[in-house]
Each structure stands twice: as structure tokens, then as C-alpha cells.
């Protein structure tokens, strides 16, 4: 029972949660198939609206239908990666755990909080339908665009995908820190920011918007960095005159802020607790 | 205030030590004016107020008090979930907040109203999860697994999903899982909450055996005084965040001055309860009675005595 933290330990924990995910999925064949079908249908139906519009009108916002399809594939891949790596037990939607007083369970484990958060959300099997749809759309759109990119382009794609995923998770943790102070009021803040604002907005070619609306969407509420901005760069049409590494710099800044805010919130939580006397304390 | 008995424990063998620990919460007061509404007033609630005590290694301590006395707050302080407002907390020689990770390898914590088992997985999967996350060596895991499966009678539902278990089964499984890393200290917050008699008996017997066999230090909170008396040798009573009594159960009975009574059943099936202090006077009174069929002598229970005491403290509920 040593205290050493190593990559082996991290991969050991990831393997543990992967096995638990597979056990859960294989427990019931009907449930597994329904779960996979549900993931596929939900993903395709959420993307089809924008694609059909682009197809009908021969493109939207200066992007051709195939370019729109690439962008939709990118956003689905980002959502899929989030689901695979941070999907389980409200790891991405951490405000739910904080708001429900469930962070105490994590404090009882002899592991650093960050390691628990990295490992616990790993759903490589039940979380992958959206990822597969996203990757499929990206490959299909590349055929339609008649592109045959080199290794550097694929590396850039991986980098932009990683930045978008980390941007989404960083945004969740930044907002979720509010739940340390006002647990009931902000219990659902993460799902509001991620699922109801940034997620849906990331499916649109934002170049249709005037600059006054566009700039906030690549800074204050960075839905534009989740698919539109990186897709434009990867398709050779860098928007807004920003550098190609802007998503990386933004994500690093966002994470620095999120870590600072989350740590402050955690210290508040441990110092004051979230008890029945607190205005907006735990709902239980 | 009630009698306080100081228990002195040897430093070298101390499992828990609280030195002048206070923990205050703040309660917002209803606004009575616009000024109050704009800048709300807050009342300080002392969950713990200058509490000092220590628990020796191998000791079985009952930690009791009315609702709101500060029991759960103490458990949270001991397990590093909260910091004290003032004072110092040491558990197994470590600071719960600063040395949370090494401490959690040596401590087991169980809250009766919370779940640690994975709801959508069999109990066995939760046990395996515990082994991996705590990094329990295989030999220790195998030994503890067979021990808890046997003594807590978990085997019949070991492969059942946790969410399908009855409350009694779930608590036994939770307790079993908590013990898999063979903790030196166990903190239990109302582990028998809502359990039937059989499940309670199983858990109490198991905890007693664990304490006697392995000298595991146990601190347990409960509202059931009979359970606590059966399990623990020492009891620490809290009242409004202060230690009101610290000693053994016989001292508590003495301090409570539990009354004695004679229950008289008459031949016409009527009953009469006669409280007494002096047996001579009681016998004189009994000899004057006519139509007596049966006499039973009894002492007020600890539960009754404490109910009177808690009522006199008027603790917040």
C-alpha cells in the first residue's frame, strides 16, 4: 500500500474503470444494444439539422456542405471524447457532485483528487458511440472534400481535438466552482454551460454571425473553439485573423483559471462545509 | 451541566486526539428590515465548542448526544472533510487535512446514510474496486474478504447488484467493504440506522469481535443507547457542542441517578408502579397492599434517563 504515484498506477485505475464499464455494458445484451443505438440516433439527429440546411442551400456561412460535415464530425468527436474520458459519475459535470455533497466520498479515497477525476470518468465502451459517429463523419467529409492530408495535418487534428475537449472540461470546472459556495443554486451549472449553451452552439458555422457576437464566442463563452474555429483552420481558412495556436493558448489560460478557482472553492468547502445552516446548502 | 469524567489515555497509544477543538457554522437570520435584506445578519452556530478528548488505540468509544450535538461534525473533522475553526485534530498521529491520503489508507469511515457501494454493480465488483483504489495487497484482501463474507454473512448476496439489496444487506456490505484494507481505526456514523434487530445483532457482534480480536480502535455514533452499551466500554456524551460526560457506562448510570421502581400486579389484573429509593420504606408500603399477585423490581433504562437528560438540555433538533 505504498504512496507512490506512477503512470502504472494511473493506467491501472483506468483499466479498473474500463473493466467496470464493460461489465456494466455486458450484463444485459438488450440493454447494451439499446444503449448503443440510443447513442447513435441521438448523435445523428442532433447533427442532421445543420447538415440538411447546408445541403439544401449549397453551404452555410461560407462553408460548403462537406466542410460543414467535417465541422459536425469534429464537434461529435469532441463530445464523444468527453464522454469516453470524463463521462462517468458526473466527472465532467462536477457541479452535480459538489452540489449533492458527494465530493465527500472522494475525500475518503487515499488518492489525490485529480487522479480520481482523471480515472473515474473513463467509459471506453458505453461512451464510444458518439465518438465513432464523429470519427466516421470526419473521414466521410474528407472523402467528399477530396482531401488526402499528411501526417502533420492528422497531428494537428489530434491537437485541436484535445484542446477542444480540455476547453470543455475546463469550462465545466470553472463554472462548477460556484457550487462550492452555493450548492443548490449551482448544482446543474455544468450541464447548463456544457449541454445547453456551448454544446448546441458548437454545431453551427459561426461565421454567419457579426463580429460583435462572434468575438465573445471565442473568448468569454468559447463555443466557437469547440468545432468551428479549429475546423476552419484545419480546412485552410483561419478565421478572425487569430493565430493558429490560439485554441491552445486559450485552453491553457482557461485551465489555469479553472484550477485556481476550483482550489479556492475546495478550500472554502473544507473550511465552511456545506451544511444545513448554509443558505442554499445541500439539498439533503 | 452534567458531570464530566476525564479519561486519561497514554500518549504513546493514542489513536484520536482533539485539543480545544471548535467548529462554528453560520446561520443566516431572517430579514426584518431593508438593511437586513441587503446585508443579512448571521448567527454563529457552535457545532463543537472547545472540545478536548483522546481515544486510546484499541478502545471502543461510543459517541452520543442528541440531534445537532456535533457528532457527525466530529467524524467529518476526523476524516479530513472539514477543518476545525480553532484547535487541533490528530488521528493516528497524522493531521486529517494535511495528510489525508496516508491517513485514509489506515482509517475506515462509514456513514449510515451514505452509500459507498457501486449501485449498478454486484457487491463483489465494489470489493474489487476497493482493492484497486486502496492498493490493498492480495494477501490482506483475501484474508479480509473471507472474514467479512463469513462473519457478516455477505456470501448469499455477494453477486447481487448493490441497488437490489435490502437496507440490512446493504449496511453489512458497506461495513464489509470499509474493512477490506484492514483499517487501524474505524469511524462509524450511525451504522445501525434503520436496521432490523437481526441485522443490528450481526453488525454489533462483528464490531465487538473486530475490536477484541484485532484491537481495532472504533468510534461509533448512534442514538440507540442499548446498542452503544452493548458495543462500547466508554461513552462520550456531547451536548450543544460540548463534552457533557466522558466515562464508562456504569459511571454514566450512576451519574444519571437512574430511579428504581417496583411494578405491582394485583389479582384483579390492575398494575401500579411504585418508585423508591429506600428498600425498607418500599417493603413497608408493599406489606400494606392487599390483593397483590406479583411484584417485579426494575431500574429505569439508560435510554429513559438520557431522554430526560437531553430534554433538560433543550438541545436543538
XYZ file of C-alpha atoms in Angstrom, chain A:
284
model
C 0.000 0.000 0.000
C 2.699 2.431 -0.982
C 2.129 6.119 -1.535
C 3.953 6.246 -4.877
C 2.047 7.637 -7.811
C 3.196 6.385 -11.161
C 1.936 6.093 -14.714
C 1.402 2.414 -13.971
C -0.935 3.381 -11.145
C -2.851 5.758 -13.439
C -3.217 3.110 -16.150
C -4.153 0.530 -13.501
C -7.032 2.741 -12.379
C -8.100 3.439 -15.972
C -8.130 -0.319 -16.602
C -10.257 -0.810 -13.477
C -12.902 1.671 -14.627
C -12.774 0.300 -18.190
C -13.459 -3.190 -16.834
C -16.343 -1.891 -14.725
C -17.764 -0.134 -17.797
C -17.536 -3.323 -19.850
C -19.100 -5.383 -17.040
C -21.969 -2.912 -16.884
C -22.465 -2.999 -20.640
C -22.307 -6.781 -20.974
C -24.616 -7.503 -18.076
C -27.648 -7.305 -20.315
C -27.403 -7.785 -24.123
C -30.681 -5.941 -24.758
C -29.569 -3.019 -22.620
C -26.195 -2.857 -24.394
C -27.763 -2.731 -27.850
C -30.351 -0.169 -26.779
C -27.636 1.956 -25.195
C -25.503 1.897 -28.353
C -28.491 2.574 -30.636
C -29.612 5.414 -28.384
C -26.149 6.995 -28.576
C -26.001 6.726 -32.367
C -29.511 8.025 -33.021
C -29.218 10.922 -30.541
C -25.912 11.999 -32.067
C -27.015 11.785 -35.709
C -30.336 13.523 -35.090
C -28.672 16.400 -33.219
C -26.306 16.996 -36.193
C -28.672 16.391 -39.078
C -30.492 19.745 -38.918
C -27.444 21.896 -39.700
C -26.168 19.463 -42.336
C -29.516 19.298 -44.184
C -29.733 23.097 -44.251
C -26.194 23.309 -45.616
C -27.001 20.646 -48.253
C -30.249 22.386 -49.289
C -28.642 25.811 -49.673
C -25.280 24.668 -51.000
C -23.428 25.707 -47.821
C -23.824 27.993 -44.798
C -21.625 30.816 -43.514
C -19.109 30.499 -46.314
C -18.586 26.763 -45.710
C -19.559 24.135 -48.273
C -21.789 21.185 -47.256
C -18.736 18.872 -47.000
C -16.895 21.425 -44.903
C -19.982 21.690 -42.663
C -19.987 17.901 -42.397
C -16.330 17.986 -41.331
C -17.166 20.564 -38.648
C -20.103 18.452 -37.427
C -17.835 15.401 -37.335
C -15.334 17.418 -35.298
C -17.946 18.517 -32.736
C -19.309 14.952 -32.437
C -15.763 13.647 -31.914
C -15.180 16.233 -29.167
C -18.442 15.246 -27.465
C -17.519 11.564 -27.873
C -14.049 12.046 -26.367
C -15.610 13.909 -23.425
C -17.994 11.010 -22.938
C -15.212 8.414 -23.118
C -12.770 10.171 -20.773
C -14.981 12.209 -18.444
C -18.388 10.642 -18.913
C -18.973 8.503 -15.880
C -20.298 9.551 -12.484
C -20.571 13.229 -13.238
C -16.832 13.734 -13.607
C -17.361 16.284 -16.389
C -20.489 17.608 -14.688
C -18.655 18.001 -11.395
C -21.073 20.686 -10.138
C -23.606 17.881 -9.607
C -21.244 16.046 -7.278
C -20.377 19.186 -5.372
C -23.983 20.346 -5.155
C -25.181 16.979 -3.897
C -22.481 16.717 -1.231
C -20.944 13.711 -2.982
C -17.432 15.090 -3.041
C -17.063 13.705 0.500
C -16.940 10.203 -0.991
C -13.874 11.208 -2.985
C -12.161 12.699 0.052
C -12.346 9.273 1.717
C -10.240 7.653 -1.004
C -6.470 7.518 -0.477
C -5.805 9.168 -3.834
C -5.243 12.756 -4.931
C -8.476 14.319 -6.160
C -7.032 14.976 -9.635
C -6.182 11.315 -10.106
C -9.668 10.251 -9.097
C -11.137 12.729 -11.573
C -8.881 11.538 -14.394
C -9.653 7.877 -13.789
C -13.264 7.726 -12.628
C -14.853 9.142 -15.757
C -13.326 6.589 -18.125
C -16.074 4.916 -20.192
C -14.302 3.413 -23.210
C -17.142 1.035 -24.113
C -20.506 2.537 -23.232
C -19.251 6.045 -24.035
C -17.938 5.388 -27.533
C -20.971 5.519 -29.906
C -20.792 9.304 -30.289
C -17.026 9.119 -30.798
C -17.422 6.539 -33.556
C -20.078 8.651 -35.271
C -17.825 11.717 -35.048
C -14.774 9.947 -36.485
C -16.919 8.400 -39.204
C -18.254 11.813 -40.231
C -14.746 13.300 -40.281
C -13.488 10.529 -42.592
C -16.571 10.733 -44.825
C -16.271 14.511 -45.156
C -12.570 14.205 -46.079
C -13.574 11.892 -48.952
C -16.219 14.407 -50.032
C -13.666 17.219 -49.855
C -11.217 15.088 -51.831
C -8.504 15.825 -49.271
C -5.655 13.454 -48.555
C -3.893 15.157 -45.643
C -0.363 14.378 -44.479
C 0.814 13.298 -41.041
C 1.189 16.881 -39.768
C -2.455 17.580 -40.543
C -3.545 14.464 -38.615
C -1.336 15.539 -35.723
C -2.907 18.993 -35.837
C -6.387 17.424 -35.853
C -5.489 15.413 -32.740
C -4.109 18.547 -31.059
C -7.182 20.640 -31.858
C -9.469 17.832 -30.652
C -7.518 17.602 -27.386
C -7.706 21.390 -26.943
C -11.464 21.392 -27.557
C -12.065 18.552 -25.074
C -9.896 20.210 -22.426
C -11.560 23.557 -23.107
C -14.985 21.998 -22.493
C -13.893 20.252 -19.288
C -12.016 23.355 -18.063
C -15.131 25.421 -18.647
C -17.179 22.947 -16.623
C -14.739 23.044 -13.676
C -14.501 26.840 -13.790
C -18.264 27.283 -13.516
C -18.693 24.330 -11.170
C -16.515 26.022 -8.560
C -19.540 28.203 -7.832
C -21.289 25.121 -6.432
C -18.823 25.032 -3.534
C -20.405 28.237 -2.211
C -23.989 27.820 -3.407
C -24.521 24.064 -3.809
C -28.226 24.012 -4.583
C -28.247 27.020 -6.889
C -25.306 25.821 -8.994
C -25.740 22.049 -8.858
C -26.714 21.983 -12.557
C -24.463 24.810 -13.778
C -22.113 22.475 -15.591
C -24.875 20.840 -17.649
C -26.327 24.276 -18.436
C -22.978 25.646 -19.683
C -21.857 22.477 -21.489
C -25.002 20.727 -22.686
C -27.366 23.624 -23.164
C -25.147 26.511 -24.283
C -21.713 25.533 -25.612
C -22.631 22.079 -26.987
C -25.528 23.171 -29.225
C -23.743 26.386 -30.292
C -20.658 24.435 -31.350
C -22.704 22.738 -34.104
C -23.200 25.959 -36.086
C -20.855 27.617 -38.592
C -20.441 30.766 -36.521
C -19.031 32.818 -39.420
C -22.665 33.772 -40.166
C -22.586 35.955 -37.042
C -21.495 39.617 -36.915
C -18.092 40.209 -35.210
C -19.751 41.704 -32.108
C -21.346 38.322 -31.432
C -18.521 36.238 -32.803
C -15.715 37.531 -30.583
C -17.440 36.604 -27.297
C -17.937 33.082 -28.682
C -14.194 32.577 -28.988
C -13.389 34.192 -25.633
C -15.979 34.618 -22.865
C -18.163 31.672 -23.843
C -15.826 29.731 -26.132
C -18.350 27.630 -28.075
C -16.553 28.699 -31.259
C -13.367 26.947 -30.140
C -15.106 23.592 -29.791
C -15.534 22.962 -33.538
C -15.964 25.983 -35.825
C -12.596 27.719 -35.230
C -10.372 24.593 -35.344
C -12.325 23.208 -38.342
C -11.744 26.442 -40.270
C -8.014 26.262 -39.509
C -7.773 22.589 -40.492
C -9.628 23.345 -43.743
C -7.183 26.127 -44.549
C -9.483 29.095 -43.792
C -8.218 30.576 -40.487
C -10.895 32.967 -39.185
C -10.759 36.311 -37.345
C -7.070 36.835 -38.035
C -6.174 34.932 -34.859
C -3.049 32.729 -34.716
C -3.478 29.033 -35.392
C -2.302 28.216 -31.872
C -4.974 30.442 -30.306
C -7.098 27.466 -29.089
C -4.028 26.063 -27.290
C -3.198 29.369 -25.557
C -6.848 29.899 -24.653
C -7.170 26.385 -23.194
C -4.004 26.827 -21.117
C -5.299 30.147 -19.742
C -8.718 28.675 -19.054
C -7.209 25.724 -17.183
C -5.005 27.976 -15.071
C -8.089 29.957 -14.094
C -10.197 26.818 -13.560
C -7.564 25.187 -11.319
C -7.171 28.370 -9.284
C -10.941 28.811 -8.862
C -11.600 25.134 -8.145
C -8.878 25.013 -5.489
C -10.288 28.139 -3.837
C -13.745 26.557 -3.895
C -12.443 23.308 -2.417
C -10.711 25.179 0.401
C -13.961 27.027 1.107
C -15.841 23.705 1.132
C -13.415 22.102 3.585
C -13.364 25.187 5.792
C -17.042 26.050 5.945
C -18.629 22.770 4.874
C -21.950 22.736 3.125
C -24.279 22.160 5.966
C -27.917 22.656 6.666
C -27.271 26.160 8.021
C -25.855 27.407 4.727
C -28.171 29.407 2.536
C -28.592 27.074 -0.424
C -26.737 24.261 1.355
C -27.058 20.613 0.382
C -30.489 19.585 -0.726
C -30.391 16.546 1.571
